Short mmCIF file of C-alpha atoms in Angstrom, two decimals:
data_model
loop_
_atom_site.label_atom_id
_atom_site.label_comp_id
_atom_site.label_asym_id
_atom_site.label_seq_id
_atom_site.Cartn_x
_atom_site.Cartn_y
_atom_site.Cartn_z
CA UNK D 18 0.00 0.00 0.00
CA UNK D 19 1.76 3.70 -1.03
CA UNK D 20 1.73 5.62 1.67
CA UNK D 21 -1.13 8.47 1.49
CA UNK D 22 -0.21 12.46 1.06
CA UNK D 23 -0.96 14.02 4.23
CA UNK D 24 1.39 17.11 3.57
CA UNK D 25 -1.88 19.18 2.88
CA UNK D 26 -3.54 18.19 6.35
CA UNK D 27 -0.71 18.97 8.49
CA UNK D 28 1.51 16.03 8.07
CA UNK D 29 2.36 14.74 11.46
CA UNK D 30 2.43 11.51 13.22
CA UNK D 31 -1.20 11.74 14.98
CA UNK D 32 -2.56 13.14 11.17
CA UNK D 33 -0.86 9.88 9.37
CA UNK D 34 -1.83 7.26 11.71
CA UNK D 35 -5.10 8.39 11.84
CA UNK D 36 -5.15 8.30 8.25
CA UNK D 37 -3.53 5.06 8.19
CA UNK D 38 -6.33 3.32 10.75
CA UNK D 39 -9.19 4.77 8.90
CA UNK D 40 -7.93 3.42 5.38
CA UNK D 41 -7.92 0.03 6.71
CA UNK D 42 -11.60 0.70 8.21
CA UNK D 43 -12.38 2.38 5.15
CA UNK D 44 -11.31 -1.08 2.99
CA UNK D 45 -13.02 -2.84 4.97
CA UNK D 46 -16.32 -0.45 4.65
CA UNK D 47 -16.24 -0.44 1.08
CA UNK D 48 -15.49 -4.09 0.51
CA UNK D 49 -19.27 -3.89 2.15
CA UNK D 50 -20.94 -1.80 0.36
CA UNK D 51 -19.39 -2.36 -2.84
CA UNK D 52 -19.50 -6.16 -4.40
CA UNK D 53 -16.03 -6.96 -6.36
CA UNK D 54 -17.51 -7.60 -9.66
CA UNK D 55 -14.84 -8.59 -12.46
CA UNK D 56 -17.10 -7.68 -15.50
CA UNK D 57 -17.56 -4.21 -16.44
CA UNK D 58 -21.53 -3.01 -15.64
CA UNK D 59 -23.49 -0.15 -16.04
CA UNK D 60 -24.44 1.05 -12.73
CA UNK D 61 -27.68 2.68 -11.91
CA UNK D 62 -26.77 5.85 -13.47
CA UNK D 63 -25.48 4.38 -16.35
CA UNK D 64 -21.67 5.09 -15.56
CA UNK D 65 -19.18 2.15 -16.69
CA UNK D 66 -17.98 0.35 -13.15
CA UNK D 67 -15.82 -2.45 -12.22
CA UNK D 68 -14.12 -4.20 -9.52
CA UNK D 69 -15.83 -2.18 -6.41
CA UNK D 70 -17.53 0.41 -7.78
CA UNK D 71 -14.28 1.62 -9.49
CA UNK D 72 -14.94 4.21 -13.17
CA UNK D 73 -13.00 5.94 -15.16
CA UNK D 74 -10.10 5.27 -18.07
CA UNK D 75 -9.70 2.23 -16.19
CA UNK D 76 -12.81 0.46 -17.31
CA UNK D 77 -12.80 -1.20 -20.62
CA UNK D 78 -16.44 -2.45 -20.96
CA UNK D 79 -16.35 -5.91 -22.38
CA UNK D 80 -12.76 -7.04 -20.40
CA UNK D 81 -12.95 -9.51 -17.56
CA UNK D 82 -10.45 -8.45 -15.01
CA UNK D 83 -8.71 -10.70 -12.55
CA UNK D 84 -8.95 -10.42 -8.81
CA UNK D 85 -5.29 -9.24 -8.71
CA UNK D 86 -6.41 -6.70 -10.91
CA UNK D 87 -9.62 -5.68 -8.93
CA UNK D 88 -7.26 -5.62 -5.87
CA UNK D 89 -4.64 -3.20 -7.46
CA UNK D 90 -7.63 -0.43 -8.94
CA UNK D 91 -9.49 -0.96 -5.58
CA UNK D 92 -6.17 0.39 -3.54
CA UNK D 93 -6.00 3.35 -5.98
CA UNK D 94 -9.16 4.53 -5.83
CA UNK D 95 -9.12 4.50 -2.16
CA UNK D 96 -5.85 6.39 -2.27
CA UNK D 97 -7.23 8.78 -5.12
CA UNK D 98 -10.18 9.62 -3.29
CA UNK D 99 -8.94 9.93 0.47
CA UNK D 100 -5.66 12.31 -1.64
CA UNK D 101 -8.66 14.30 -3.04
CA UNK D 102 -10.10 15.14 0.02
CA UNK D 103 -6.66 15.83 1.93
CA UNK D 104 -5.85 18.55 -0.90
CA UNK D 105 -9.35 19.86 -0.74
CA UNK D 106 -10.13 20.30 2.69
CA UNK D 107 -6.11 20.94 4.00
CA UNK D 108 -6.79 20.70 7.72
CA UNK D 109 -6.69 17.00 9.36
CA UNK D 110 -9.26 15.13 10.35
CA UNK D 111 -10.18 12.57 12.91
CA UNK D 112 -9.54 8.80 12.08
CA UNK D 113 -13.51 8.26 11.71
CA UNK D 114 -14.07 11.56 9.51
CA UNK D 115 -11.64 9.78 7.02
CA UNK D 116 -13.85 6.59 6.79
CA UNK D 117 -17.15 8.75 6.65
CA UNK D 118 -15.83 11.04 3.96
CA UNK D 119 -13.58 8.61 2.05
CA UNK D 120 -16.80 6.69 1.91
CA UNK D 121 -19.20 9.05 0.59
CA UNK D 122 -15.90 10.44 -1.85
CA UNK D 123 -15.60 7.12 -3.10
CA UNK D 124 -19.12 7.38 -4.16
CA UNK D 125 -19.59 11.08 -5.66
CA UNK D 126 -16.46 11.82 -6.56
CA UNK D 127 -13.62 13.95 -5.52
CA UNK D 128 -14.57 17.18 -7.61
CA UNK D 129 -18.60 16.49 -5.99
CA UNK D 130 -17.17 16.32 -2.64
CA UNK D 131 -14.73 19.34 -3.24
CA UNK D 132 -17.62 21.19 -4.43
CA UNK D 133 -20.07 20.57 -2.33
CA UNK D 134 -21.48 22.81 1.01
CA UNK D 135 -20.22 20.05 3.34
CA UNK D 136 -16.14 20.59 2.10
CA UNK D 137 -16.90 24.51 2.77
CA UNK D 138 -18.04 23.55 6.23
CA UNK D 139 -14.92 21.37 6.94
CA UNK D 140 -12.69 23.83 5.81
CA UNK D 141 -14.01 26.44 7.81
CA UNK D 142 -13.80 23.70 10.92
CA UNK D 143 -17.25 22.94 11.38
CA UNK D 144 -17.40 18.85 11.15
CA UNK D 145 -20.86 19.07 12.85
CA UNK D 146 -22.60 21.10 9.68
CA UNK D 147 -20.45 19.16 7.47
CA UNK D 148 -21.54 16.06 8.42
CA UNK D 149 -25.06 16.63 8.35
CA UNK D 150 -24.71 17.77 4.87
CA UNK D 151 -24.33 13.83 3.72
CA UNK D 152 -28.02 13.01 3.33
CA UNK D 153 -29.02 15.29 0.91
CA UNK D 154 -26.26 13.74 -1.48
CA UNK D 155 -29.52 11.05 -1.92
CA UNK D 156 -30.29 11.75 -6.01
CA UNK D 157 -28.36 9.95 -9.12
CA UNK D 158 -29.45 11.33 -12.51
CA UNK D 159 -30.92 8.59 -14.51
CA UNK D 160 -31.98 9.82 -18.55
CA UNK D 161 -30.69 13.09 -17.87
CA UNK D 162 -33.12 13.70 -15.17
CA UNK D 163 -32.55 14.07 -11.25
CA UNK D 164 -34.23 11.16 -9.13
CA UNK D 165 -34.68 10.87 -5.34
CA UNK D 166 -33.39 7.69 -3.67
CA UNK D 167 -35.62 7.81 -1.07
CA UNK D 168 -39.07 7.01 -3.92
CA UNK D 169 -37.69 2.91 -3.76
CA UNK D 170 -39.59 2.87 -7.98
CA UNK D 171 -35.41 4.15 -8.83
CA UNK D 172 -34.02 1.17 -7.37
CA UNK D 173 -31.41 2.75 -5.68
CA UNK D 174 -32.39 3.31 -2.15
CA UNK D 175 -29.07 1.58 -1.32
CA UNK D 176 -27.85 5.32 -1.58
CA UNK D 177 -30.37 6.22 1.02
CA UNK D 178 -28.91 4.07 3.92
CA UNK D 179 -24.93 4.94 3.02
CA UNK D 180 -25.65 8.58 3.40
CA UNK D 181 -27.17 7.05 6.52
CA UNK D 182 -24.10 5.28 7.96
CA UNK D 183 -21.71 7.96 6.45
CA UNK D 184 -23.59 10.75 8.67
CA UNK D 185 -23.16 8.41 12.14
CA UNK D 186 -19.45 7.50 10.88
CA UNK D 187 -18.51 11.24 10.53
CA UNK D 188 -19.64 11.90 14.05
CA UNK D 189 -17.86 9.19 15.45
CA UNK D 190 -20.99 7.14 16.21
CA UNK D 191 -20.03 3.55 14.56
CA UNK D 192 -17.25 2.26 16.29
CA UNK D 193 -14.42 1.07 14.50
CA UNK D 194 -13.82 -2.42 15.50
CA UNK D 195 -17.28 -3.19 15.25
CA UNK D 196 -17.71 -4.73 12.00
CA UNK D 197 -20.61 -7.14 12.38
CA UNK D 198 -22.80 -3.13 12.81
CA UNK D 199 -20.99 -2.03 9.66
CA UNK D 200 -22.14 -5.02 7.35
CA UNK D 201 -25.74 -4.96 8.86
CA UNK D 202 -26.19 -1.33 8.45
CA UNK D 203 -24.85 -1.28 4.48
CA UNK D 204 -26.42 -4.20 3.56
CA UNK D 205 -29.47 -3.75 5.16
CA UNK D 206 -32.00 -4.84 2.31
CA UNK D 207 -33.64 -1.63 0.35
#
């Protein structure tokens, strides 16, 4: 694993460790929520997606890709998300803000999360109002319209219950080593 870029957030030892402990949570969270799959698939917005829930150049529709593969993109697009949001937001965070926001970066994007009302709030310092910005990141945009996760007809109310356990993650409700609560709160059925 390359070690992550925390000379935006401050750099020191308490910065990368905390850092460090939240990527291995934050594996662990996503190998949850998102399945491996080794065929390239459409997902619900119609974006080209592999391994979990990786897009991009790095998706060749049509390719079956190893697990070794899988393994390698999965790595750097934790580490190109959890970058993002260290040059974005340039002030450290605790070990559980990483998951939460690595989490829901993984999901929209870094430019969507560097964008968005909740980075503002984090730069400023205010985790709280940052934080409980994460449900209203609920819509995809399926045929060029904007849909709501929460009516269950768009099949992706999946979206509905991350934003969910992002929120209690980012306030340091979820703890850690508690896995078992992890997997029954992302895969709770929608």
């Amino acid at each position: 694993m390359a070690a992550p870029d925390t000379s935006r957030t401050g750099g020191g030892k308490g910065t990368l460790a905390a850092l460090l402990a939240a990527l291995m949570v934050l594996a662990g969270a996503l190998s949850v929520a998102e399945d491996d799959r080794l065929t390239p698939y459409k997902d619900s917005a119609g974006i080209w997606t592999v391994c979990r829930g990786v897009t991009g150049p790095a998706v060749i529709p049509g390719k079956r890709y190893k697990a070794q593969e899988c393994a390698v993109l999965n790595n750097a697009a934790m580490h190109k998300h959890t970058d993002g949001i260290a040059r974005c937001i340039n002030r450290p965070l605790q070990w559980y803000e990483w998951v939460a926001w690595g989490h829901f970066t993984y999901n929209v994007g870094v430019a969507g999360f560097c964008n968005s009302t909740a980075a503002r709030y984090l730069r400023a310092g205010n985790s709280e109002a940052a934080c409980a910005q994460i449900p209203s990141w609920r819509f995809i945009t399926i045929g060029g319209a904007k849909r709501d996760c929460r009516d269950r007809t768009w099949n992706c109310y999946g979206i509905v219950r991350r934003r969910e356990w992002e929120m209690s993650m980012c306030r340091g409700d979820i703890p850690a080593s508690n896995y078992p609560d992890i997997e029954a709160w992302l895969k709770e059925p929608a």
